[in-house]
Tab-separated table of N, CA, C and O in Angstrom:
chain	number	residue	atom	x	y	z
A	1	GLN	N	-1.886	19.610	4.911
A	1	GLN	CA	-2.001	18.383	5.680
A	1	GLN	C	-2.730	17.335	4.844
A	1	GLN	O	-3.721	17.635	4.184
A	2	VAL	N	-2.223	16.127	4.847
A	2	VAL	CA	-2.804	15.036	4.068
A	2	VAL	C	-3.344	13.973	5.010
A	2	VAL	O	-2.694	13.617	5.992
A	3	ARG	N	-4.519	13.496	4.718
A	3	ARG	CA	-5.109	12.387	5.473
A	3	ARG	C	-5.355	11.222	4.529
A	3	ARG	O	-5.942	11.391	3.459
A	4	LEU	N	-4.885	10.043	4.931
A	4	LEU	CA	-5.032	8.840	4.113
A	4	LEU	C	-6.057	7.917	4.757
A	4	LEU	O	-6.123	7.799	5.981
A	5	GLU	N	-6.811	7.235	3.920
A	5	GLU	CA	-7.870	6.360	4.415
A	5	GLU	C	-7.917	5.095	3.577
A	5	GLU	O	-8.171	5.158	2.372
A	6	GLU	N	-7.709	3.947	4.200
A	6	GLU	CA	-7.779	2.668	3.506
A	6	GLU	C	-9.202	2.114	3.552
A	6	GLU	O	-9.939	2.355	4.518
A	7	SER	N	-9.560	1.355	2.526
A	7	SER	CA	-10.868	0.700	2.521
A	7	SER	C	-10.780	-0.599	1.724
A	7	SER	O	-9.937	-0.735	0.835
A	8	GLY	N	-11.668	-1.518	2.065
A	8	GLY	CA	-11.689	-2.804	1.377
A	8	GLY	C	-12.367	-3.850	2.220
A	8	GLY	O	-12.801	-3.572	3.340
A	9	PRO	N	-12.464	-5.072	1.710
A	9	PRO	CA	-13.146	-6.134	2.442
A	9	PRO	C	-12.333	-6.582	3.641
A	9	PRO	O	-11.111	-6.698	3.571
A	10	GLY	N	-12.993	-6.829	4.719
A	10	GLY	CA	-12.307	-7.293	5.915
A	10	GLY	C	-12.003	-8.784	5.878
A	10	GLY	O	-11.096	-9.253	6.554
A	11	LEU	N	-12.749	-9.512	5.048
A	11	LEU	CA	-12.600	-10.966	4.982
A	11	LEU	C	-12.442	-11.389	3.527
A	11	LEU	O	-13.215	-10.976	2.663
A	12	VAL	N	-11.428	-12.203	3.275
A	12	VAL	CA	-11.159	-12.703	1.929
A	12	VAL	C	-10.962	-14.218	2.003
A	12	VAL	O	-10.330	-14.713	2.949
A	13	MET	N	-11.487	-14.912	1.017
A	13	MET	CA	-11.334	-16.371	0.974
A	13	MET	C	-9.937	-16.728	0.465
A	13	MET	O	-9.366	-16.030	-0.386
A	14	PRO	N	-9.369	-17.806	0.962
A	14	PRO	CA	-8.072	-18.265	0.447
A	14	PRO	C	-8.122	-18.485	-1.060
A	14	PRO	O	-9.150	-18.915	-1.600
A	15	SER	N	-7.025	-18.174	-1.704
A	15	SER	CA	-6.793	-18.281	-3.148
A	15	SER	C	-7.420	-17.140	-3.942
A	15	SER	O	-7.162	-17.012	-5.144
A	16	GLN	N	-8.216	-16.306	-3.311
A	16	GLN	CA	-8.814	-15.177	-4.017
A	16	GLN	C	-7.861	-13.987	-4.050
A	16	GLN	O	-6.756	-14.035	-3.514
A	17	THR	N	-8.311	-12.911	-4.708
A	17	THR	CA	-7.518	-11.689	-4.809
A	17	THR	C	-8.027	-10.641	-3.836
A	17	THR	O	-9.216	-10.327	-3.820
A	18	LEU	N	-7.107	-10.139	-3.033
A	18	LEU	CA	-7.418	-9.044	-2.113
A	18	LEU	C	-7.295	-7.726	-2.869
A	18	LEU	O	-6.288	-7.485	-3.556
A	19	ALA	N	-8.320	-6.881	-2.760
A	19	ALA	CA	-8.292	-5.571	-3.403
A	19	ALA	C	-8.564	-4.499	-2.361
A	19	ALA	O	-9.606	-4.514	-1.708
A	20	LEU	N	-7.621	-3.585	-2.194
A	20	LEU	CA	-7.756	-2.490	-1.239
A	20	LEU	C	-7.587	-1.156	-1.953
A	20	LEU	O	-6.863	-1.065	-2.941
A	21	THR	N	-8.217	-0.141	-1.407
A	21	THR	CA	-8.110	1.207	-1.945
A	21	THR	C	-7.684	2.157	-0.848
A	21	THR	O	-8.116	2.025	0.296
A	22	CYS	N	-6.832	3.100	-1.205
A	22	CYS	CA	-6.437	4.157	-0.279
A	22	CYS	C	-6.796	5.492	-0.918
A	22	CYS	O	-6.433	5.748	-2.070
A	23	THR	N	-7.499	6.322	-0.180
A	23	THR	CA	-7.891	7.629	-0.673
A	23	THR	C	-7.153	8.702	0.120
A	23	THR	O	-7.076	8.626	1.353
A	24	ALA	N	-6.628	9.688	-0.627
A	24	ALA	CA	-5.933	10.799	0.015
A	24	ALA	C	-6.855	11.998	0.080
A	24	ALA	O	-7.508	12.349	-0.898
A	25	HIS	N	-6.910	12.615	1.227
A	25	HIS	CA	-7.690	13.830	1.420
A	25	HIS	C	-6.716	14.937	1.815
A	25	HIS	O	-5.943	14.781	2.761
A	26	GLY	N	-6.770	16.043	1.077
A	26	GLY	CA	-5.893	17.136	1.454
A	26	GLY	C	-5.135	17.714	0.288
A	26	GLY	O	-5.640	17.787	-0.815
A	27	ALA	N	-3.907	18.070	0.505
A	27	ALA	CA	-3.112	18.808	-0.465
A	27	ALA	C	-2.732	17.944	-1.661
A	27	ALA	O	-1.866	17.076	-1.574
A	28	ARG	N	-3.377	18.201	-2.780
A	28	ARG	CA	-3.101	17.399	-3.974
A	28	ARG	C	-1.648	17.519	-4.411
A	28	ARG	O	-1.045	16.563	-4.876
A	29	SER	N	-1.071	18.702	-4.284
A	29	SER	CA	0.311	18.887	-4.719
A	29	SER	C	1.246	17.981	-3.937
A	29	SER	O	2.210	17.444	-4.472
A	30	THR	N	0.973	17.804	-2.657
A	30	THR	CA	1.789	16.900	-1.843
A	30	THR	C	1.619	15.466	-2.322
A	30	THR	O	2.593	14.720	-2.464
A	31	VAL	N	0.383	15.086	-2.573
A	31	VAL	CA	0.108	13.727	-3.008
A	31	VAL	C	0.814	13.432	-4.326
A	31	VAL	O	1.407	12.366	-4.514
A	32	GLU	N	0.771	14.366	-5.244
A	32	GLU	CA	1.333	14.122	-6.576
A	32	GLU	C	2.847	14.070	-6.571
A	32	GLU	O	3.443	13.462	-7.460
A	33	ARG	N	3.493	14.710	-5.639
A	33	ARG	CA	4.948	14.754	-5.623
A	33	ARG	C	5.564	13.604	-4.840
A	33	ARG	O	6.770	13.433	-4.869
A	34	ASN	N	4.756	12.852	-4.147
A	34	ASN	CA	5.288	11.862	-3.224
A	34	ASN	C	5.097	10.426	-3.726
A	34	ASN	O	4.465	10.187	-4.741
A	35	TYR	N	5.686	9.508	-2.944
A	35	TYR	CA	5.598	8.089	-3.249
A	35	TYR	C	4.537	7.460	-2.352
A	35	TYR	O	4.607	7.563	-1.131
A	36	TRP	N	3.582	6.783	-2.977
A	36	TRP	CA	2.568	6.043	-2.237
A	36	TRP	C	3.090	4.630	-1.984
A	36	TRP	O	3.611	4.003	-2.890
A	37	SER	N	2.867	4.129	-0.792
A	37	SER	CA	3.254	2.753	-0.507
A	37	SER	C	2.114	1.989	0.146
A	37	SER	O	1.271	2.575	0.822
A	38	TRP	N	2.134	0.684	-0.067
A	38	TRP	CA	1.320	-0.236	0.725
A	38	TRP	C	2.264	-0.995	1.633
A	38	TRP	O	3.296	-1.514	1.184
A	39	ILE	N	1.896	-1.071	2.888
A	39	ILE	CA	2.687	-1.728	3.922
A	39	ILE	C	1.722	-2.562	4.757
A	39	ILE	O	0.579	-2.170	4.950
A	40	ARG	N	2.189	-3.692	5.232
A	40	ARG	CA	1.301	-4.490	6.068
A	40	ARG	C	2.012	-4.912	7.345
A	40	ARG	O	3.242	-4.939	7.422
A	41	GLN	N	1.216	-5.271	8.332
A	41	GLN	CA	1.729	-5.799	9.597
A	41	GLN	C	1.012	-7.102	9.871
A	41	GLN	O	-0.217	-7.128	10.029
A	42	THR	N	1.773	-8.172	9.911
A	42	THR	CA	1.209	-9.483	10.163
A	42	THR	C	1.756	-10.042	11.460
A	42	THR	O	2.855	-9.672	11.876
A	43	PRO	N	1.012	-10.947	12.082
A	43	PRO	CA	1.492	-11.503	13.348
A	43	PRO	C	2.834	-12.221	13.210
A	43	PRO	O	3.651	-12.195	14.117
A	44	GLY	N	3.056	-12.826	12.065
A	44	GLY	CA	4.258	-13.622	11.924
A	44	GLY	C	5.517	-12.845	11.553
A	44	GLY	O	6.616	-13.221	11.941
A	45	LYS	N	5.352	-11.735	10.818
A	45	LYS	CA	6.529	-11.067	10.261
A	45	LYS	C	6.627	-9.583	10.562
A	45	LYS	O	7.545	-8.924	10.078
A	46	GLY	N	5.692	-9.036	11.321
A	46	GLY	CA	5.796	-7.620	11.630
A	46	GLY	C	5.503	-6.754	10.418
A	46	GLY	O	4.741	-7.128	9.539
A	47	LEU	N	6.132	-5.584	10.347
A	47	LEU	CA	5.894	-4.653	9.244
A	47	LEU	C	6.640	-5.095	7.989
A	47	LEU	O	7.830	-5.396	8.040
A	48	GLU	N	5.916	-5.116	6.864
A	48	GLU	CA	6.510	-5.462	5.578
A	48	GLU	C	6.079	-4.438	4.533
A	48	GLU	O	4.892	-4.155	4.398
A	49	TRP	N	7.049	-3.935	3.765
A	49	TRP	CA	6.733	-3.048	2.661
A	49	TRP	C	6.347	-3.896	1.457
A	49	TRP	O	7.068	-4.822	1.089
A	50	ILE	N	5.235	-3.569	0.809
A	50	ILE	CA	4.732	-4.353	-0.308
A	50	ILE	C	5.148	-3.751	-1.632
A	50	ILE	O	5.630	-4.459	-2.532
A	51	GLY	N	4.978	-2.431	-1.778
A	51	GLY	CA	5.343	-1.788	-3.026
A	51	GLY	C	4.910	-0.341	-3.035
A	51	GLY	O	4.256	0.127	-2.103
A	52	TYR	N	5.296	0.377	-4.128
A	52	TYR	CA	4.943	1.783	-4.226
A	52	TYR	C	4.417	2.120	-5.609
A	52	TYR	O	4.610	1.374	-6.575
A	53	ALA	N	3.753	3.292	-5.675
A	53	ALA	CA	3.348	3.866	-6.955
A	53	ALA	C	3.604	5.363	-6.898
A	53	ALA	O	3.549	5.971	-5.830
A	54	ARG	N	3.866	5.915	-8.082
A	54	ARG	CA	4.091	7.359	-8.158
A	54	ARG	C	3.588	7.848	-9.505
A	54	ARG	O	3.034	7.093	-10.297
A	55	VAL	N	3.806	9.110	-9.797
A	55	VAL	CA	3.290	9.693	-11.024
A	55	VAL	C	3.800	8.962	-12.257
A	55	VAL	O	4.815	8.273	-12.212
A	56	ALA	N	3.082	9.139	-13.353
A	56	ALA	CA	3.457	8.563	-14.637
A	56	ALA	C	3.556	7.044	-14.591
A	56	ALA	O	4.319	6.449	-15.350
A	57	GLY	N	2.785	6.424	-13.717
A	57	GLY	CA	2.740	4.969	-13.684
A	57	GLY	C	3.956	4.292	-13.095
A	57	GLY	O	4.128	3.080	-13.240
A	58	MET	N	4.796	5.032	-12.420
A	58	MET	CA	5.975	4.422	-11.787
A	58	MET	C	5.546	3.503	-10.655
A	58	MET	O	4.728	3.880	-9.818
A	59	THR	N	6.095	2.299	-10.635
A	59	THR	CA	5.823	1.368	-9.547
A	59	THR	C	7.087	0.614	-9.184
A	59	THR	O	8.018	0.511	-9.985
A	60	GLY	N	7.094	0.067	-7.989
A	60	GLY	CA	8.190	-0.774	-7.541
A	60	GLY	C	7.665	-1.713	-6.479
A	60	GLY	O	6.737	-1.360	-5.737
A	61	TYR	N	8.219	-2.914	-6.436
A	61	TYR	CA	7.666	-3.923	-5.537
A	61	TYR	C	8.758	-4.626	-4.735
A	61	TYR	O	9.880	-4.817	-5.211
A	62	ASN	N	8.364	-5.034	-3.547
A	62	ASN	CA	9.171	-5.944	-2.756
A	62	ASN	C	9.197	-7.271	-3.515
A	62	ASN	O	8.133	-7.815	-3.842
A	63	PRO	N	10.375	-7.828	-3.805
A	63	PRO	CA	10.443	-9.095	-4.547
A	63	PRO	C	9.610	-10.207	-3.921
A	63	PRO	O	9.123	-11.090	-4.631
A	64	THR	N	9.415	-10.136	-2.626
A	64	THR	CA	8.620	-11.160	-1.947
A	64	THR	C	7.187	-11.195	-2.465
A	64	THR	O	6.563	-12.250	-2.514
A	65	PHE	N	6.678	-10.034	-2.880
A	65	PHE	CA	5.269	-9.935	-3.278
A	65	PHE	C	5.089	-9.708	-4.773
A	65	PHE	O	3.971	-9.809	-5.279
A	66	GLU	N	6.150	-9.416	-5.489
A	66	GLU	CA	6.033	-8.899	-6.844
A	66	GLU	C	5.214	-9.780	-7.768
A	66	GLU	O	4.424	-9.293	-8.583
A	67	ALA	N	5.382	-11.092	-7.671
A	67	ALA	CA	4.725	-11.993	-8.615
A	67	ALA	C	3.208	-11.975	-8.488
A	67	ALA	O	2.497	-12.336	-9.427
A	68	ARG	N	2.687	-11.566	-7.344
A	68	ARG	CA	1.229	-11.620	-7.161
A	68	ARG	C	0.649	-10.271	-6.747
A	68	ARG	O	-0.454	-10.227	-6.165
A	69	THR	N	1.368	-9.189	-7.032
A	69	THR	CA	0.935	-7.861	-6.585
A	69	THR	C	0.833	-6.890	-7.747
A	69	THR	O	1.668	-6.897	-8.656
A	70	SER	N	-0.175	-6.037	-7.674
A	70	SER	CA	-0.296	-4.933	-8.612
A	70	SER	C	-0.748	-3.698	-7.836
A	70	SER	O	-1.700	-3.767	-7.061
A	71	ILE	N	-0.029	-2.600	-8.039
A	71	ILE	CA	-0.387	-1.330	-7.401
A	71	ILE	C	-0.616	-0.309	-8.507
A	71	ILE	O	0.205	-0.192	-9.417
A	72	SER	N	-1.699	0.414	-8.397
A	72	SER	CA	-1.993	1.427	-9.402
A	72	SER	C	-2.526	2.684	-8.738
A	72	SER	O	-3.029	2.641	-7.622
A	73	TRP	N	-2.417	3.793	-9.458
A	73	TRP	CA	-2.800	5.094	-8.917
A	73	TRP	C	-3.776	5.768	-9.875
A	73	TRP	O	-3.455	5.938	-11.051
A	74	ASP	N	-4.932	6.106	-9.356
A	74	ASP	CA	-5.934	6.844	-10.103
A	74	ASP	C	-5.788	8.319	-9.740
A	74	ASP	O	-6.251	8.763	-8.698
A	75	THR	N	-5.137	9.062	-10.627
A	75	THR	CA	-4.860	10.456	-10.297
A	75	THR	C	-6.124	11.297	-10.224
A	75	THR	O	-6.174	12.284	-9.505
A	76	SER	N	-7.139	10.923	-10.978
A	76	SER	CA	-8.368	11.717	-10.976
A	76	SER	C	-9.105	11.620	-9.650
A	76	SER	O	-9.871	12.513	-9.291
A	77	LYS	N	-8.857	10.549	-8.917
A	77	LYS	CA	-9.554	10.333	-7.643
A	77	LYS	C	-8.621	10.428	-6.443
A	77	LYS	O	-9.076	10.269	-5.307
A	78	ASP	N	-7.329	10.642	-6.691
A	78	ASP	CA	-6.347	10.612	-5.599
A	78	ASP	C	-6.472	9.306	-4.818
A	78	ASP	O	-6.540	9.304	-3.583
A	79	GLN	N	-6.511	8.221	-5.548
A	79	GLN	CA	-6.617	6.901	-4.932
A	79	GLN	C	-5.516	5.980	-5.435
A	79	GLN	O	-5.131	6.026	-6.599
A	80	ILE	N	-5.049	5.135	-4.552
A	80	ILE	CA	-4.097	4.088	-4.911
A	80	ILE	C	-4.746	2.749	-4.563
A	80	ILE	O	-5.407	2.633	-3.528
A	81	THR	N	-4.597	1.787	-5.433
A	81	THR	CA	-5.199	0.488	-5.181
A	81	THR	C	-4.117	-0.585	-5.085
A	81	THR	O	-3.064	-0.479	-5.713
A	82	LEU	N	-4.421	-1.584	-4.303
A	82	LEU	CA	-3.550	-2.750	-4.149
A	82	LEU	C	-4.349	-3.983	-4.518
A	82	LEU	O	-5.472	-4.169	-4.046
A	83	GLN	N	-3.770	-4.812	-5.356
A	83	GLN	CA	-4.339	-6.118	-5.629
A	83	GLN	C	-3.292	-7.164	-5.296
A	83	GLN	O	-2.181	-7.135	-5.851
A	84	LEU	N	-3.638	-8.062	-4.395
A	84	LEU	CA	-2.745	-9.137	-3.969
A	84	LEU	C	-3.467	-10.449	-4.246
A	84	LEU	O	-4.509	-10.734	-3.639
A	85	SER	N	-2.929	-11.215	-5.167
A	85	SER	CA	-3.631	-12.418	-5.606
A	85	SER	C	-3.190	-13.656	-4.825
A	85	SER	O	-2.179	-13.643	-4.120
A	86	HIS	N	-3.977	-14.719	-4.992
A	86	HIS	CA	-3.659	-16.013	-4.395
A	86	HIS	C	-3.334	-15.885	-2.902
A	86	HIS	O	-2.305	-16.372	-2.429
A	87	VAL	N	-4.223	-15.221	-2.183
A	87	VAL	CA	-3.961	-14.991	-0.763
A	87	VAL	C	-4.104	-16.288	0.028
A	87	VAL	O	-4.841	-17.208	-0.354
A	88	THR	N	-3.362	-16.336	1.134
A	88	THR	CA	-3.425	-17.448	2.073
A	88	THR	C	-3.646	-16.871	3.472
A	88	THR	O	-3.528	-15.663	3.670
A	89	PRO	N	-3.914	-17.706	4.453
A	89	PRO	CA	-4.076	-17.184	5.815
A	89	PRO	C	-2.859	-16.398	6.312
A	89	PRO	O	-2.998	-15.534	7.183
A	90	GLU	N	-1.695	-16.660	5.748
A	90	GLU	CA	-0.497	-15.901	6.137
A	90	GLU	C	-0.550	-14.450	5.691
A	90	GLU	O	0.251	-13.629	6.146
A	91	ASP	N	-1.465	-14.121	4.815
A	91	ASP	CA	-1.651	-12.725	4.388
A	91	ASP	C	-2.566	-11.956	5.338
A	91	ASP	O	-2.813	-10.757	5.135
A	92	THR	N	-3.057	-12.608	6.357
A	92	THR	CA	-3.894	-11.934	7.352
A	92	THR	C	-3.086	-10.895	8.111
A	92	THR	O	-1.972	-11.183	8.563
A	93	GLY	N	-3.646	-9.701	8.245
A	93	GLY	CA	-2.947	-8.661	8.976
A	93	GLY	C	-3.603	-7.319	8.774
A	93	GLY	O	-4.702	-7.222	8.220
A	94	VAL	N	-2.919	-6.274	9.196
A	94	VAL	CA	-3.388	-4.905	9.009
A	94	VAL	C	-2.606	-4.288	7.847
A	94	VAL	O	-1.371	-4.342	7.832
A	95	TYR	N	-3.331	-3.731	6.903
A	95	TYR	CA	-2.728	-3.154	5.709
A	95	TYR	C	-2.827	-1.628	5.786
A	95	TYR	O	-3.902	-1.073	6.040
A	96	PHE	N	-1.682	-0.988	5.534
A	96	PHE	CA	-1.582	0.464	5.607
A	96	PHE	C	-1.204	1.049	4.251
A	96	PHE	O	-0.410	0.446	3.517
A	97	CYS	N	-1.717	2.225	3.956
A	97	CYS	CA	-1.129	3.004	2.875
A	97	CYS	C	-0.358	4.154	3.522
A	97	CYS	O	-0.673	4.590	4.636
A	98	ALA	N	0.670	4.604	2.835
A	98	ALA	CA	1.546	5.616	3.395
A	98	ALA	C	2.104	6.475	2.269
A	98	ALA	O	2.093	6.077	1.095
A	99	LEU	N	2.602	7.633	2.642
A	99	LEU	CA	3.105	8.595	1.667
A	99	LEU	C	4.449	9.124	2.154
A	99	LEU	O	4.571	9.521	3.320
A	100	LYS	N	5.442	9.088	1.260
A	100	LYS	CA	6.752	9.617	1.639
A	100	LYS	C	7.284	10.480	0.523
A	100	LYS	O	6.948	10.311	-0.640
A	101	LYS	N	8.207	11.360	0.902
A	101	LYS	CA	8.738	12.336	-0.042
A	101	LYS	C	9.843	11.754	-0.918
A	101	LYS	O	9.917	12.047	-2.110
A	102	ASP	N	10.696	10.936	-0.329
A	102	ASP	CA	11.903	10.507	-1.020
A	102	ASP	C	11.882	9.021	-1.377
A	102	ASP	O	11.336	8.200	-0.658
A	103	PHE	N	12.539	8.711	-2.481
A	103	PHE	CA	12.732	7.323	-2.889
A	103	PHE	C	13.673	6.630	-1.910
A	103	PHE	O	14.597	7.245	-1.384
A	104	SER	N	13.429	5.360	-1.658
A	104	SER	CA	14.298	4.591	-0.774
A	104	SER	C	14.980	3.475	-1.537
A	104	SER	O	14.402	2.883	-2.440
A	105	THR	N	16.216	3.186	-1.154
A	105	THR	CA	16.955	2.097	-1.775
A	105	THR	C	16.984	0.856	-0.906
A	105	THR	O	17.558	-0.163	-1.300
A	106	THR	N	16.361	0.937	0.260
A	106	THR	CA	16.309	-0.213	1.158
A	106	THR	C	14.874	-0.483	1.573
A	106	THR	O	14.029	0.414	1.571
A	107	MET	N	14.597	-1.738	1.915
A	107	MET	CA	13.262	-2.101	2.372
A	107	MET	C	12.898	-1.326	3.634
A	107	MET	O	11.779	-0.840	3.784
A	108	SER	N	13.824	-1.205	4.542
A	108	SER	CA	13.536	-0.516	5.796
A	108	SER	C	13.245	0.962	5.560
A	108	SER	O	12.442	1.573	6.258
A	109	GLY	N	13.884	1.523	4.544
A	109	GLY	CA	13.642	2.926	4.223
A	109	GLY	C	12.221	3.194	3.781
A	109	GLY	O	11.658	4.259	4.057
A	110	TRP	N	11.616	2.231	3.101
A	110	TRP	CA	10.245	2.400	2.658
A	110	TRP	C	9.249	2.363	3.819
A	110	TRP	O	8.084	2.721	3.648
A	111	LEU	N	9.683	1.947	4.996
A	111	LEU	CA	8.801	1.931	6.165
A	111	LEU	C	8.783	3.274	6.892
A	111	LEU	O	8.020	3.449	7.840
A	112	ILE	N	9.601	4.208	6.433
A	112	ILE	CA	9.645	5.545	7.039
A	112	ILE	C	8.856	6.485	6.144
A	112	ILE	O	9.280	6.773	5.018
A	113	ASN	N	7.698	6.920	6.617
A	113	ASN	CA	6.804	7.732	5.813
A	113	ASN	C	6.310	8.942	6.590
A	113	ASN	O	6.135	8.888	7.799
A	114	GLU	N	6.046	10.020	5.853
A	114	GLU	CA	5.538	11.237	6.485
A	114	GLU	C	4.072	11.117	6.848
A	114	GLU	O	3.601	11.720	7.808
A	115	TYR	N	3.327	10.356	6.065
A	115	TYR	CA	1.890	10.217	6.301
A	115	TYR	C	1.516	8.735	6.274
A	115	TYR	O	2.015	7.983	5.441
A	116	TRP	N	0.619	8.380	7.171
A	116	TRP	CA	0.119	7.011	7.261
A	116	TRP	C	-1.410	7.029	7.367
A	116	TRP	O	-1.982	7.924	7.993
A	117	GLY	N	-2.047	6.029	6.775
A	117	GLY	CA	-3.447	5.804	7.054
A	117	GLY	C	-3.583	5.037	8.358
A	117	GLY	O	-2.587	4.537	8.891
A	118	PRO	N	-4.800	4.929	8.885
A	118	PRO	CA	-5.009	4.230	10.154
A	118	PRO	C	-4.863	2.717	10.023
A	118	PRO	O	-4.708	2.024	11.034
A	119	GLY	N	-4.922	2.200	8.786
A	119	GLY	CA	-4.824	0.767	8.576
A	119	GLY	C	-6.188	0.118	8.492
A	119	GLY	O	-7.163	0.604	9.064
A	120	THR	N	-6.243	-0.993	7.761
A	120	THR	CA	-7.476	-1.759	7.658
A	120	THR	C	-7.157	-3.233	7.884
A	120	THR	O	-6.193	-3.766	7.326
A	121	GLN	N	-7.950	-3.893	8.711
A	121	GLN	CA	-7.731	-5.291	9.035
A	121	GLN	C	-8.227	-6.168	7.891
A	121	GLN	O	-9.347	-5.987	7.400
A	122	VAL	N	-7.391	-7.108	7.487
A	122	VAL	CA	-7.759	-8.089	6.465
A	122	VAL	C	-7.552	-9.481	7.058
A	122	VAL	O	-6.482	-9.774	7.599
A	123	THR	N	-8.562	-10.296	6.964
A	123	THR	CA	-8.476	-11.673	7.422
A	123	THR	C	-8.723	-12.606	6.250
A	123	THR	O	-9.705	-12.434	5.507
A	124	VAL	N	-7.807	-13.545	6.064
A	124	VAL	CA	-7.967	-14.541	5.002
A	124	VAL	C	-8.394	-15.841	5.664
A	124	VAL	O	-7.646	-16.447	6.440
A	125	SER	N	-9.602	-16.246	5.361
A	125	SER	CA	-10.157	-17.431	6.004
A	125	SER	C	-11.336	-17.943	5.203
A	125	SER	O	-12.064	-17.166	4.567
A	126	SER	N	-11.517	-19.245	5.259
A	126	SER	CA	-12.691	-19.829	4.612
A	126	SER	C	-13.837	-19.968	5.605
A	126	SER	O	-14.921	-20.434	5.264
């Protein structure tokens, strides 16, 4: 059984970089074989997949976020980090990390995950 836990600042100033961390607790073998994703839920757009990371530095991003997003995985700590730059109030929402077994070829497919963290609220405001 795997438990995911997101952490990071609850409040970010506009134009700054949001940095979040997700820590996995549990079966390392499951964590290493799966795809980590960052997903968010905003009042305006609902659930949005941001991007994924996997072993050997593999990453993939939603084109909507790619220019200002970086996702990385620290295998020694079983942690995945998200950096989202140049944030605006429209980036306000709940950010989730998630874990899935299979690669997806569609945006909606990346929203189907076996494991989810509880989510962390992020507010962008001055």
